[in-house]
Amino acid sequence: MNEVINVLIVGVGGQGVLLASEVLSEMAMKAGLDVKKSEVHGMSQRGGVVSSHVKFGPKVYSPIIPYGQADILISFEQAEALRAVDWIKKDGLIATSRTRLVPPITAGGKFKYPDDPVADLKKKVKNVIAIDADKIALELGNPRLVNILLLGVVSSRLDFEISVWEEAIRARVKAKFVDLNLKAFARGRELAKESAGAAV
Amino acid sequence: MKRLLSGNEAVARGTFEAGVKLASAYPGTPSTEILETIAEEYPSIYAEWSPNEKVAFEVGIGASLGGARTLVTMKHVGLNVAADPLMTFAYTGVGQGGFIVISADDPEMHSSQNEQDNRLFAKFAQIPFLEPSDSQEAKDFMLKGYEISEKFDTPVMLRLTTRISHSKGIVEESDPMEPRAVGFKRDMEKFVMIPSNAKKRHVVLTERLKKLAEYSETTELNTVEENGSEIGIITGGISYQYAKDNLPDADYFKIGFGFPLPLKKISKFIESHKRVIIVEELEPYYEEIIRAAGMKVEGKKYFSRLGELSPYKVGLGLKEAGLIDEIKGAEIEAGPLFPRPPVLCPGCPHRGAFMALKKVGVAVTGDIGCYTLAMLPPLQTLDSCICMGASIGTAIGMEKVGGYDKGVVAVIGDSTFLHSGITGLLDAVYNKSNITVMILDNRVTAMTGGQQHPATGYTLMGEKTRAVDFTELCKALGVESVRVVDAYDLKAMIDVIKEEMARPGPSVILTNRPCVLMPKRIMDRPYVVDPELCNGCTACFRIGCPAIMPSKEMTKRNKPKAVIDPVLCTGCSLCAQVCKPEAIVLAEEPVSVK
């Protein structure tokens, strides 16, 4: 790998953006690359927008991805993917959950939550994988698996050994949740295969 | 061993490797995780949360006098609180143990009330500062900082910024030194700053500065990177990384030791380049000093003094300077979208307090903490927020001039009250002010992620300790009326506020519900909306709870009905208390059967 790969992970506070970026960074370090990552978030513990920039390659300088330079955008909320599209490269990949989190501020009529953010996304970007992550995570046994599930989806487009990913998950996820997260990761990879024809 | 560490974690590691024996602090974003990491990973170091930064700094002075290497950490505005001991400690110099104070600045104000550039504070106090540009340097500069502190007999500032503190990078760890305390050596002329001694120490301080300036010329903390370019960039901290992203092949003068600046070395660098640009975040600190020395450089005319820089902003500046032809921007436009402002958490007890204050309609002077979020829509019930502890003094002043006929209530959190609210309350009693102070006691320093304080009953190192009793404390200060009220009982809150406002003299209302997130997330039975009964009145939306959303289902008048996310709802019941049609009910109650 000669180039720096930029991955932007976005979601709403409490959805596990930080854990996903930890796992991804740990994986890249274990694969022998230079890594930097940085979070950009507001004051709220919950309910505000959270994003994490992860960059890896032979040598990484700043921990921030410039606009239009993200190779991959991972989003845990469908409208938040739309908010972040100005970070993605034209031929970049977006993997998003269809999760719909409508803030109270849209109730007054001044602001509107889009009817179908994924459709809007697909009008703008060619490579979009949208999955019902909430539903699948629940089927797997825990609504909090959405983040690792999507990481599994994205892993299929990155050239790293599965064992390195799994090692990173073991290092970063609490021991009692490791097996469940490994299952979610594998399920994500399957989903990516299923959607391969449609998305890319 | 190589590990992926944040700047803060790397500083903690540096503290450990340098053999530090004591670390004290008051939590403040972005500095908080330094002491948390020390307490968790390096328990051989004594670590404490002090009630405020001034006390933390003084504890640190004592440890240094006692002969141990010492760390004191705070955010930029915390240094304002600790400025008093800092300015004089610069005179005395350290004891036999080196002393580092960390100032974690917050450009862009991610979680702060201003974005002061504390490089200027180091210059003001005339102490050296070091500025790392990534996690590895954050660790290495700690070790270097203690050497400088001991060699030159001076406190040293390590200046971080949010982007350094909270970004992660790979750090190579080394073996730690053994912590040691060589003991106190009595020296009254050095440590007792009566005017006659202080005058002599001021002379020592200026002589020390000359030596530090010479050191600055030779230290490897200030490095020149030659790439054979005609263009030179002078930079430091995170700005170095942003500049490298844009111009990897320019020549660089990278400043790691920022006060005093190595002016001779800089002069040589400038002379050997056709053009030199300074890239620095916030104030033109380097630029003013370098220009004042008569050198020709360019800088702030291309870069904003406001907020954080970024690879993009630095690129724009370099383009304007004519050093880059094209900078890449967004290829796809995001377009307009609804905002997602930060809000109080679902079940946050502050919500009840602010709903009651809004109802009563008083002026509310605020303070620093989660409850500052009450100024955002939809609650919008906070009229001022200046600095830690300012709510009470501000309320006294407003009340004394009859500034608002409906009266003034000061709101302050438990940790903030202990930090610097006690003296304000003492003033209210002593000077007979008719204000009501609400201590929003959620039993934790919540805003920074849940730290202990003198009223929680536990130390940073996890030991049980004596907890302050707020009622007894307020009474001892001379407050005659101290009431405790349930923040989830809206009617009780409103009644108590009205009663205490009507009472002459200062009074205190204590709320008694703990933070829903810390130390353990509190969950009760969730509420749901009965869609048959919901009439789309929006009363529940107006309390700003993230668990309540507009659903896709509309009323006959085309208003969205409410829906509650059962995973987020904690069962606090505040929304049910404001729902006139009684459409919000406990989940297990049979829906639509009343």
mmCIF file of N, CA, C and O in Angstrom, chain A residues 12 22 25 29 33 35-39 43-47 55 61-64 67-69 77 79-80 83 85-86 88-90 100-107 111 113 124-125 144, chain B residues 2-4 110 134 163 166-170 238 241-242 244-245 311-312 328-334 337-343 345 373 446-447 449 517 521 541 545 548-550 552:
data_model
loop_
_atom_site.group_PDB
_atom_site.id
_atom_site.type_symbol
_atom_site.label_atom_id
_atom_site.label_comp_id
_atom_site.label_asym_id
_atom_site.label_seq_id
_atom_site.Cartn_x
_atom_site.Cartn_y
_atom_site.Cartn_z
ATOM 1 N N VAL A 12 -24.555 9.255 15.388
ATOM 2 C CA VAL A 12 -25.115 10.094 16.437
ATOM 3 C C VAL A 12 -24.544 9.589 17.760
ATOM 4 O O VAL A 12 -24.312 8.393 17.915
ATOM 5 N N GLU A 22 -11.734 2.870 16.737
ATOM 6 C CA GLU A 22 -10.651 2.241 17.506
ATOM 7 C C GLU A 22 -10.263 0.907 16.868
ATOM 8 O O GLU A 22 -9.079 0.603 16.706
ATOM 9 N N SER A 25 -8.439 1.482 13.530
ATOM 10 C CA SER A 25 -7.075 1.993 13.712
ATOM 11 C C SER A 25 -6.144 0.903 14.240
ATOM 12 O O SER A 25 -5.010 0.757 13.782
ATOM 13 N N MET A 29 -2.717 -0.577 12.521
ATOM 14 C CA MET A 29 -1.424 -0.597 13.215
ATOM 15 C C MET A 29 -0.865 -2.019 13.245
ATOM 16 O O MET A 29 0.309 -2.246 12.967
ATOM 17 N N LEU A 33 1.081 -0.518 9.502
ATOM 18 C CA LEU A 33 1.014 0.813 8.886
ATOM 19 C C LEU A 33 1.095 1.923 9.921
ATOM 20 O O LEU A 33 0.864 1.705 11.110
ATOM 21 N N VAL A 35 -0.661 5.091 11.527
ATOM 22 C CA VAL A 35 -2.087 5.377 11.702
ATOM 23 C C VAL A 35 -2.255 6.660 12.491
ATOM 24 O O VAL A 35 -1.543 6.902 13.453
ATOM 25 N N LYS A 36 -3.237 7.470 12.090
ATOM 26 C CA LYS A 36 -3.680 8.557 12.973
ATOM 27 C C LYS A 36 -5.190 8.597 12.933
ATOM 28 O O LYS A 36 -5.813 8.278 11.917
ATOM 29 N N LYS A 37 -5.778 8.959 14.070
ATOM 30 C CA LYS A 37 -7.236 9.105 14.065
ATOM 31 C C LYS A 37 -7.646 10.233 14.980
ATOM 32 O O LYS A 37 -6.930 10.576 15.924
ATOM 33 N N SER A 38 -8.768 10.845 14.678
ATOM 34 C CA SER A 38 -9.213 11.975 15.477
ATOM 35 C C SER A 38 -10.715 12.082 15.476
ATOM 36 O O SER A 38 -11.357 11.847 14.450
ATOM 37 N N GLU A 39 -11.257 12.432 16.637
ATOM 38 C CA GLU A 39 -12.703 12.594 16.728
ATOM 39 C C GLU A 39 -13.081 14.062 16.625
ATOM 40 O O GLU A 39 -12.369 14.920 17.135
ATOM 41 N N MET A 43 -20.596 19.101 22.231
ATOM 42 C CA MET A 43 -20.569 18.978 23.680
ATOM 43 C C MET A 43 -21.402 17.811 24.205
ATOM 44 O O MET A 43 -21.227 17.390 25.333
ATOM 45 N N SER A 44 -22.338 17.325 23.402
ATOM 46 C CA SER A 44 -23.310 16.421 24.001
ATOM 47 C C SER A 44 -22.784 15.014 24.146
ATOM 48 O O SER A 44 -22.001 14.523 23.344
ATOM 49 N N GLN A 45 -23.185 14.386 25.202
ATOM 50 C CA GLN A 45 -22.867 12.983 25.409
ATOM 51 C C GLN A 45 -23.676 12.151 24.414
ATOM 52 O O GLN A 45 -23.215 11.180 23.876
ATOM 53 N N ARG A 46 -24.913 12.541 24.234
ATOM 54 C CA ARG A 46 -25.812 11.798 23.379
ATOM 55 C C ARG A 46 -26.652 12.738 22.525
ATOM 56 O O ARG A 46 -26.987 13.826 22.954
ATOM 57 N N GLY A 47 -26.956 12.304 21.336
ATOM 58 C CA GLY A 47 -27.908 13.082 20.553
ATOM 59 C C GLY A 47 -27.277 14.031 19.544
ATOM 60 O O GLY A 47 -27.927 14.444 18.614
ATOM 61 N N LYS A 55 -6.934 7.609 9.383
ATOM 62 C CA LYS A 55 -6.053 7.635 8.211
ATOM 63 C C LYS A 55 -4.932 6.627 8.418
ATOM 64 O O LYS A 55 -4.335 6.592 9.483
ATOM 65 N N TYR A 61 0.532 12.319 8.158
ATOM 66 C CA TYR A 61 0.826 13.566 8.878
ATOM 67 C C TYR A 61 -0.363 13.981 9.736
ATOM 68 O O TYR A 61 -0.474 13.564 10.864
ATOM 69 N N SER A 62 -1.286 14.782 9.204
ATOM 70 C CA SER A 62 -2.345 15.280 10.091
ATOM 71 C C SER A 62 -3.404 14.213 10.311
ATOM 72 O O SER A 62 -3.619 13.346 9.468
ATOM 73 N N PRO A 63 -4.084 14.275 11.459
ATOM 74 C CA PRO A 63 -5.123 13.287 11.743
ATOM 75 C C PRO A 63 -6.483 13.637 11.132
ATOM 76 O O PRO A 63 -7.460 12.966 11.403
ATOM 77 N N ILE A 64 -6.526 14.687 10.324
ATOM 78 C CA ILE A 64 -7.803 15.151 9.768
ATOM 79 C C ILE A 64 -7.852 14.893 8.262
ATOM 80 O O ILE A 64 -6.893 15.168 7.550
ATOM 81 N N TYR A 67 -11.716 17.804 2.968
ATOM 82 C CA TYR A 67 -12.960 17.626 2.193
ATOM 83 C C TYR A 67 -12.676 16.897 0.886
ATOM 84 O O TYR A 67 -11.665 17.136 0.244
ATOM 85 N N GLY A 68 -13.569 16.026 0.510
ATOM 86 C CA GLY A 68 -13.452 15.363 -0.786
ATOM 87 C C GLY A 68 -12.355 14.314 -0.850
ATOM 88 O O GLY A 68 -12.007 13.848 -1.932
ATOM 89 N N GLN A 69 -11.785 13.946 0.300
ATOM 90 C CA GLN A 69 -10.642 13.035 0.279
ATOM 91 C C GLN A 69 -10.884 11.703 0.999
ATOM 92 O O GLN A 69 -9.961 10.906 1.145
ATOM 93 N N GLU A 77 -26.218 6.224 10.674
ATOM 94 C CA GLU A 77 -27.542 6.844 10.588
ATOM 95 C C GLU A 77 -27.658 7.375 9.171
ATOM 96 O O GLU A 77 -26.725 8.035 8.679
ATOM 97 N N ALA A 79 -29.374 9.748 7.477
ATOM 98 C CA ALA A 79 -29.288 11.168 7.130
ATOM 99 C C ALA A 79 -27.893 11.722 7.417
ATOM 100 O O ALA A 79 -27.437 12.669 6.772
ATOM 101 N N GLU A 80 -27.216 11.125 8.400
ATOM 102 C CA GLU A 80 -25.859 11.599 8.714
ATOM 103 C C GLU A 80 -24.884 11.272 7.575
ATOM 104 O O GLU A 80 -23.903 11.986 7.368
ATOM 105 N N ARG A 83 -25.243 14.122 5.342
ATOM 106 C CA ARG A 83 -24.581 15.320 5.871
ATOM 107 C C ARG A 83 -23.072 15.285 5.563
ATOM 108 O O ARG A 83 -22.444 16.316 5.393
ATOM 109 N N VAL A 85 -21.453 13.792 2.941
ATOM 110 C CA VAL A 85 -20.995 13.425 1.589
ATOM 111 C C VAL A 85 -19.945 14.373 1.010
ATOM 112 O O VAL A 85 -19.212 13.991 0.102
ATOM 113 N N ASP A 86 -19.841 15.592 1.565
ATOM 114 C CA ASP A 86 -18.804 16.467 0.996
ATOM 115 C C ASP A 86 -17.383 16.046 1.408
ATOM 116 O O ASP A 86 -16.399 16.623 0.968
ATOM 117 N N ILE A 88 -16.486 12.785 0.965
ATOM 118 C CA ILE A 88 -16.166 11.565 0.208
ATOM 119 C C ILE A 88 -15.638 11.887 -1.196
ATOM 120 O O ILE A 88 -16.040 12.854 -1.819
ATOM 121 N N LYS A 89 -14.726 11.030 -1.667
ATOM 122 C CA LYS A 89 -14.247 11.132 -3.054
ATOM 123 C C LYS A 89 -15.364 10.723 -3.998
ATOM 124 O O LYS A 89 -16.195 9.889 -3.641
ATOM 125 N N LYS A 90 -15.327 11.237 -5.187
ATOM 126 C CA LYS A 90 -16.378 10.934 -6.165
ATOM 127 C C LYS A 90 -16.564 9.426 -6.345
ATOM 128 O O LYS A 90 -17.688 8.935 -6.450
ATOM 129 N N ARG A 100 -32.947 5.394 11.310
ATOM 130 C CA ARG A 100 -33.565 6.714 11.156
ATOM 131 C C ARG A 100 -33.695 7.333 12.547
ATOM 132 O O ARG A 100 -34.491 6.863 13.367
ATOM 133 N N LEU A 101 -32.906 8.344 12.845
ATOM 134 C CA LEU A 101 -33.002 9.034 14.133
ATOM 135 C C LEU A 101 -33.414 10.482 13.862
ATOM 136 O O LEU A 101 -32.619 11.286 13.383
ATOM 137 N N VAL A 102 -34.670 10.778 14.171
ATOM 138 C CA VAL A 102 -35.226 12.094 13.856
ATOM 139 C C VAL A 102 -35.139 12.974 15.098
ATOM 140 O O VAL A 102 -35.742 12.652 16.112
ATOM 141 N N PRO A 103 -34.371 14.072 15.064
ATOM 142 C CA PRO A 103 -34.250 14.898 16.270
ATOM 143 C C PRO A 103 -35.515 15.731 16.512
ATOM 144 O O PRO A 103 -36.240 16.049 15.563
ATOM 145 N N PRO A 104 -35.764 16.090 17.786
ATOM 146 C CA PRO A 104 -36.972 16.861 18.113
ATOM 147 C C PRO A 104 -37.057 18.176 17.347
ATOM 148 O O PRO A 104 -38.153 18.671 17.095
ATOM 149 N N ILE A 105 -35.927 18.711 16.941
ATOM 150 C CA ILE A 105 -35.896 20.023 16.273
ATOM 151 C C ILE A 105 -36.691 20.034 14.960
ATOM 152 O O ILE A 105 -37.104 21.074 14.468
ATOM 153 N N THR A 106 -36.934 18.848 14.386
ATOM 154 C CA THR A 106 -37.689 18.782 13.128
ATOM 155 C C THR A 106 -39.204 18.844 13.367
ATOM 156 O O THR A 106 -39.975 18.884 12.416
ATOM 157 N N ALA A 107 -39.618 18.860 14.652
ATOM 158 C CA ALA A 107 -41.060 18.804 14.934
ATOM 159 C C ALA A 107 -41.769 20.113 14.621
ATOM 160 O O ALA A 107 -42.940 20.127 14.265
ATOM 161 N N PHE A 111 -37.530 22.642 10.118
ATOM 162 C CA PHE A 111 -36.586 21.715 9.491
ATOM 163 C C PHE A 111 -37.302 20.413 9.167
ATOM 164 O O PHE A 111 -38.231 20.028 9.847
ATOM 165 N N TYR A 113 -36.829 16.256 8.157
ATOM 166 C CA TYR A 113 -35.991 15.070 7.984
ATOM 167 C C TYR A 113 -36.300 14.516 6.593
ATOM 168 O O TYR A 113 -37.467 14.367 6.236
ATOM 169 N N LYS A 124 -26.320 11.028 -5.515
ATOM 170 C CA LYS A 124 -25.067 11.789 -5.449
ATOM 171 C C LYS A 124 -23.825 10.921 -5.631
ATOM 172 O O LYS A 124 -22.827 11.351 -6.188
ATOM 173 N N VAL A 125 -23.863 9.709 -5.090
ATOM 174 C CA VAL A 125 -22.673 8.860 -5.066
ATOM 175 C C VAL A 125 -23.005 7.502 -5.680
ATOM 176 O O VAL A 125 -24.060 6.929 -5.419
ATOM 177 N N ARG A 144 -26.553 -2.989 19.758
ATOM 178 C CA ARG A 144 -25.308 -2.208 19.724
ATOM 179 C C ARG A 144 -24.263 -2.764 18.738
ATOM 180 O O ARG A 144 -23.150 -2.275 18.695
ATOM 181 N N LYS B 2 5.019 -0.849 20.774
ATOM 182 C CA LYS B 2 4.257 0.183 20.062
ATOM 183 C C LYS B 2 2.790 0.118 20.459
ATOM 184 O O LYS B 2 2.201 -0.972 20.473
ATOM 185 N N ARG B 3 2.208 1.276 20.776
ATOM 186 C CA ARG B 3 0.780 1.320 21.084
ATOM 187 C C ARG B 3 0.146 2.527 20.413
ATOM 188 O O ARG B 3 0.804 3.534 20.181
ATOM 189 N N LEU B 4 -1.142 2.392 20.145
ATOM 190 C CA LEU B 4 -1.896 3.494 19.563
ATOM 191 C C LEU B 4 -2.435 4.326 20.722
ATOM 192 O O LEU B 4 -3.310 3.869 21.455
ATOM 193 N N HIS B 110 -14.509 23.541 21.015
ATOM 194 C CA HIS B 110 -15.351 22.345 20.966
ATOM 195 C C HIS B 110 -16.133 22.201 22.267
ATOM 196 O O HIS B 110 -17.247 21.707 22.282
ATOM 197 N N ASP B 134 2.405 15.550 17.788
ATOM 198 C CA ASP B 134 1.667 14.280 17.711
ATOM 199 C C ASP B 134 1.849 13.504 19.022
ATOM 200 O O ASP B 134 2.510 13.988 19.950
ATOM 201 N N ARG B 163 -6.764 18.910 19.268
ATOM 202 C CA ARG B 163 -6.437 17.995 18.172
ATOM 203 C C ARG B 163 -5.262 17.086 18.539
ATOM 204 O O ARG B 163 -5.130 15.984 18.028
ATOM 205 N N HIS B 166 -6.747 14.691 21.755
ATOM 206 C CA HIS B 166 -7.777 13.701 21.439
ATOM 207 C C HIS B 166 -7.529 12.918 20.149
ATOM 208 O O HIS B 166 -8.370 12.114 19.756
ATOM 209 N N SER B 167 -6.406 13.160 19.469
ATOM 210 C CA SER B 167 -6.094 12.325 18.307
ATOM 211 C C SER B 167 -5.196 11.186 18.750
ATOM 212 O O SER B 167 -4.454 11.328 19.718
ATOM 213 N N LYS B 168 -5.275 10.085 18.024
ATOM 214 C CA LYS B 168 -4.403 8.961 18.357
ATOM 215 C C LYS B 168 -3.329 8.766 17.298
ATOM 216 O O LYS B 168 -3.562 9.005 16.119
ATOM 217 N N GLY B 169 -2.172 8.314 17.767
ATOM 218 C CA GLY B 169 -1.096 7.988 16.862
ATOM 219 C C GLY B 169 -0.254 6.900 17.505
ATOM 220 O O GLY B 169 -0.461 6.543 18.676
ATOM 221 N N ILE B 170 0.714 6.382 16.756
ATOM 222 C CA ILE B 170 1.519 5.281 17.281
ATOM 223 C C ILE B 170 2.636 5.835 18.173
ATOM 224 O O ILE B 170 3.319 6.787 17.806
ATOM 225 N N ILE B 238 0.160 21.146 16.048
ATOM 226 C CA ILE B 238 -0.618 20.449 15.017
ATOM 227 C C ILE B 238 -0.487 21.154 13.660
ATOM 228 O O ILE B 238 -0.629 20.521 12.608
ATOM 229 N N GLN B 241 1.641 19.455 11.067
ATOM 230 C CA GLN B 241 1.066 18.333 10.316
ATOM 231 C C GLN B 241 0.207 18.834 9.147
ATOM 232 O O GLN B 241 0.230 18.267 8.059
ATOM 233 N N TYR B 242 -0.571 19.887 9.413
ATOM 234 C CA TYR B 242 -1.428 20.431 8.349
ATOM 235 C C TYR B 242 -0.565 20.997 7.210
ATOM 236 O O TYR B 242 -0.895 20.842 6.032
ATOM 237 N N LYS B 244 2.532 20.016 6.462
ATOM 238 C CA LYS B 244 3.175 18.880 5.780
ATOM 239 C C LYS B 244 2.211 18.191 4.808
ATOM 240 O O LYS B 244 2.610 17.724 3.749
ATOM 241 N N ASP B 245 0.933 18.121 5.211
ATOM 242 C CA ASP B 245 -0.065 17.520 4.319
ATOM 243 C C ASP B 245 -0.120 18.272 2.991
ATOM 244 O O ASP B 245 -0.339 17.689 1.937
ATOM 245 N N PRO B 311 -6.159 20.774 7.448
ATOM 246 C CA PRO B 311 -5.401 20.663 6.198
ATOM 247 C C PRO B 311 -6.012 21.553 5.117
ATOM 248 O O PRO B 311 -5.296 22.193 4.341
ATOM 249 N N TYR B 312 -7.326 21.623 5.095
ATOM 250 C CA TYR B 312 -8.023 22.406 4.082
ATOM 251 C C TYR B 312 -7.756 23.908 4.254
ATOM 252 O O TYR B 312 -7.387 24.604 3.307
ATOM 253 N N LYS B 328 -7.632 20.700 -3.379
ATOM 254 C CA LYS B 328 -8.825 19.897 -3.601
ATOM 255 C C LYS B 328 -9.878 20.253 -2.553
ATOM 256 O O LYS B 328 -9.571 20.376 -1.374
ATOM 257 N N GLY B 329 -11.084 20.399 -2.988
ATOM 258 C CA GLY B 329 -12.186 20.642 -2.063
ATOM 259 C C GLY B 329 -13.162 19.503 -2.170
ATOM 260 O O GLY B 329 -12.828 18.418 -2.659
ATOM 261 N N ALA B 330 -14.394 19.738 -1.728
ATOM 262 C CA ALA B 330 -15.417 18.705 -1.806
ATOM 263 C C ALA B 330 -15.735 18.425 -3.266
ATOM 264 O O ALA B 330 -15.828 19.343 -4.079
ATOM 265 N N GLU B 331 -15.877 17.146 -3.613
ATOM 266 C CA GLU B 331 -16.253 16.790 -4.983
ATOM 267 C C GLU B 331 -17.767 16.652 -5.104
ATOM 268 O O GLU B 331 -18.335 16.761 -6.171
ATOM 269 N N ILE B 332 -18.401 16.383 -3.972
ATOM 270 C CA ILE B 332 -19.855 16.222 -3.947
ATOM 271 C C ILE B 332 -20.401 17.166 -2.897
ATOM 272 O O ILE B 332 -19.887 17.225 -1.783
ATOM 273 N N GLU B 333 -21.433 17.904 -3.267
ATOM 274 C CA GLU B 333 -21.956 18.858 -2.303
ATOM 275 C C GLU B 333 -22.995 18.211 -1.399
ATOM 276 O O GLU B 333 -23.851 17.460 -1.855
ATOM 277 N N ALA B 334 -22.902 18.511 -0.098
ATOM 278 C CA ALA B 334 -23.826 17.889 0.850
ATOM 279 C C ALA B 334 -25.229 18.474 0.755
ATOM 280 O O ALA B 334 -26.213 17.776 0.908
ATOM 281 N N LEU B 337 -29.392 20.479 5.213
ATOM 282 C CA LEU B 337 -29.976 19.382 5.974
ATOM 283 C C LEU B 337 -30.360 19.930 7.346
ATOM 284 O O LEU B 337 -29.788 20.912 7.804
ATOM 285 N N PHE B 338 -31.314 19.277 7.979
ATOM 286 C CA PHE B 338 -31.732 19.699 9.329
ATOM 287 C C PHE B 338 -30.523 19.692 10.264
ATOM 288 O O PHE B 338 -29.619 18.873 10.102
ATOM 289 N N PRO B 339 -30.489 20.570 11.273
ATOM 290 C CA PRO B 339 -29.381 20.512 12.240
ATOM 291 C C PRO B 339 -29.652 19.443 13.301
ATOM 292 O O PRO B 339 -30.787 18.995 13.452
ATOM 293 N N ARG B 340 -28.603 19.007 13.949
ATOM 294 C CA ARG B 340 -28.756 18.046 15.043
ATOM 295 C C ARG B 340 -27.988 18.620 16.247
ATOM 296 O O ARG B 340 -26.877 18.198 16.551
ATOM 297 N N PRO B 341 -28.574 19.623 16.904
ATOM 298 C CA PRO B 341 -27.847 20.301 17.975
ATOM 299 C C PRO B 341 -27.666 19.398 19.180
ATOM 300 O O PRO B 341 -28.473 18.487 19.392
ATOM 301 N N PRO B 342 -26.609 19.632 19.978
ATOM 302 C CA PRO B 342 -26.466 18.847 21.200
ATOM 303 C C PRO B 342 -27.621 19.152 22.151
ATOM 304 O O PRO B 342 -28.149 20.251 22.151
ATOM 305 N N VAL B 343 -28.008 18.176 22.917
ATOM 306 C CA VAL B 343 -29.120 18.342 23.867
ATOM 307 C C VAL B 343 -28.785 17.634 25.169
ATOM 308 O O VAL B 343 -27.884 16.803 25.215
ATOM 309 N N CYS B 345 -29.149 14.836 27.837
ATOM 310 C CA CYS B 345 -29.399 13.406 27.616
ATOM 311 C C CYS B 345 -30.841 13.025 27.965
ATOM 312 O O CYS B 345 -31.478 13.685 28.771
ATOM 313 N N LEU B 373 -26.178 23.491 28.329
ATOM 314 C CA LEU B 373 -26.954 23.084 27.146
ATOM 315 C C LEU B 373 -28.395 23.559 27.216
ATOM 316 O O LEU B 373 -29.103 23.561 26.217
ATOM 317 N N ALA B 446 -20.104 15.740 35.539
ATOM 318 C CA ALA B 446 -20.699 15.017 34.408
ATOM 319 C C ALA B 446 -20.170 15.466 33.059
ATOM 320 O O ALA B 446 -19.888 14.648 32.185
ATOM 321 N N MET B 447 -19.998 16.760 32.873
ATOM 322 C CA MET B 447 -19.675 17.310 31.553
ATOM 323 C C MET B 447 -18.396 16.697 30.980
ATOM 324 O O MET B 447 -18.277 16.480 29.786
ATOM 325 N N GLY B 449 -17.219 13.771 31.657
ATOM 326 C CA GLY B 449 -17.251 12.324 31.529
ATOM 327 C C GLY B 449 -17.328 11.553 32.837
ATOM 328 O O GLY B 449 -17.087 10.358 32.864
ATOM 329 N N LEU B 517 -26.192 8.856 33.343
ATOM 330 C CA LEU B 517 -25.162 8.070 32.649
ATOM 331 C C LEU B 517 -24.062 7.568 33.562
ATOM 332 O O LEU B 517 -23.373 6.605 33.234
ATOM 333 N N ARG B 521 -25.349 3.662 34.024
ATOM 334 C CA ARG B 521 -26.531 4.182 33.348
ATOM 335 C C ARG B 521 -27.800 3.760 34.103
ATOM 336 O O ARG B 521 -28.002 2.587 34.373
ATOM 337 N N PHE B 541 -42.224 17.666 22.618
ATOM 338 C CA PHE B 541 -41.049 18.002 21.807
ATOM 339 C C PHE B 541 -40.296 19.165 22.445
ATOM 340 O O PHE B 541 -39.081 19.273 22.339
ATOM 341 N N CYS B 545 -36.082 16.258 24.626
ATOM 342 C CA CYS B 545 -35.546 14.946 24.997
ATOM 343 C C CYS B 545 -35.218 14.156 23.730
ATOM 344 O O CYS B 545 -36.076 13.985 22.873
ATOM 345 N N ILE B 548 -37.583 11.407 22.367
ATOM 346 C CA ILE B 548 -38.905 11.716 21.791
ATOM 347 C C ILE B 548 -38.717 12.266 20.380
ATOM 348 O O ILE B 548 -37.981 13.228 20.179
ATOM 349 N N MET B 549 -39.384 11.619 19.415
ATOM 350 C CA MET B 549 -39.219 12.034 18.017
ATOM 351 C C MET B 549 -40.580 12.253 17.360
ATOM 352 O O MET B 549 -41.556 11.635 17.776
ATOM 353 N N PRO B 550 -40.602 13.076 16.322
ATOM 354 C CA PRO B 550 -41.816 13.134 15.521
ATOM 355 C C PRO B 550 -41.938 11.827 14.723
ATOM 356 O O PRO B 550 -40.959 11.391 14.120
ATOM 357 N N LYS B 552 -43.853 9.284 11.743
ATOM 358 C CA LYS B 552 -44.344 9.535 10.384
ATOM 359 C C LYS B 552 -45.875 9.686 10.381
ATOM 360 O O LYS B 552 -46.460 10.154 9.413
#
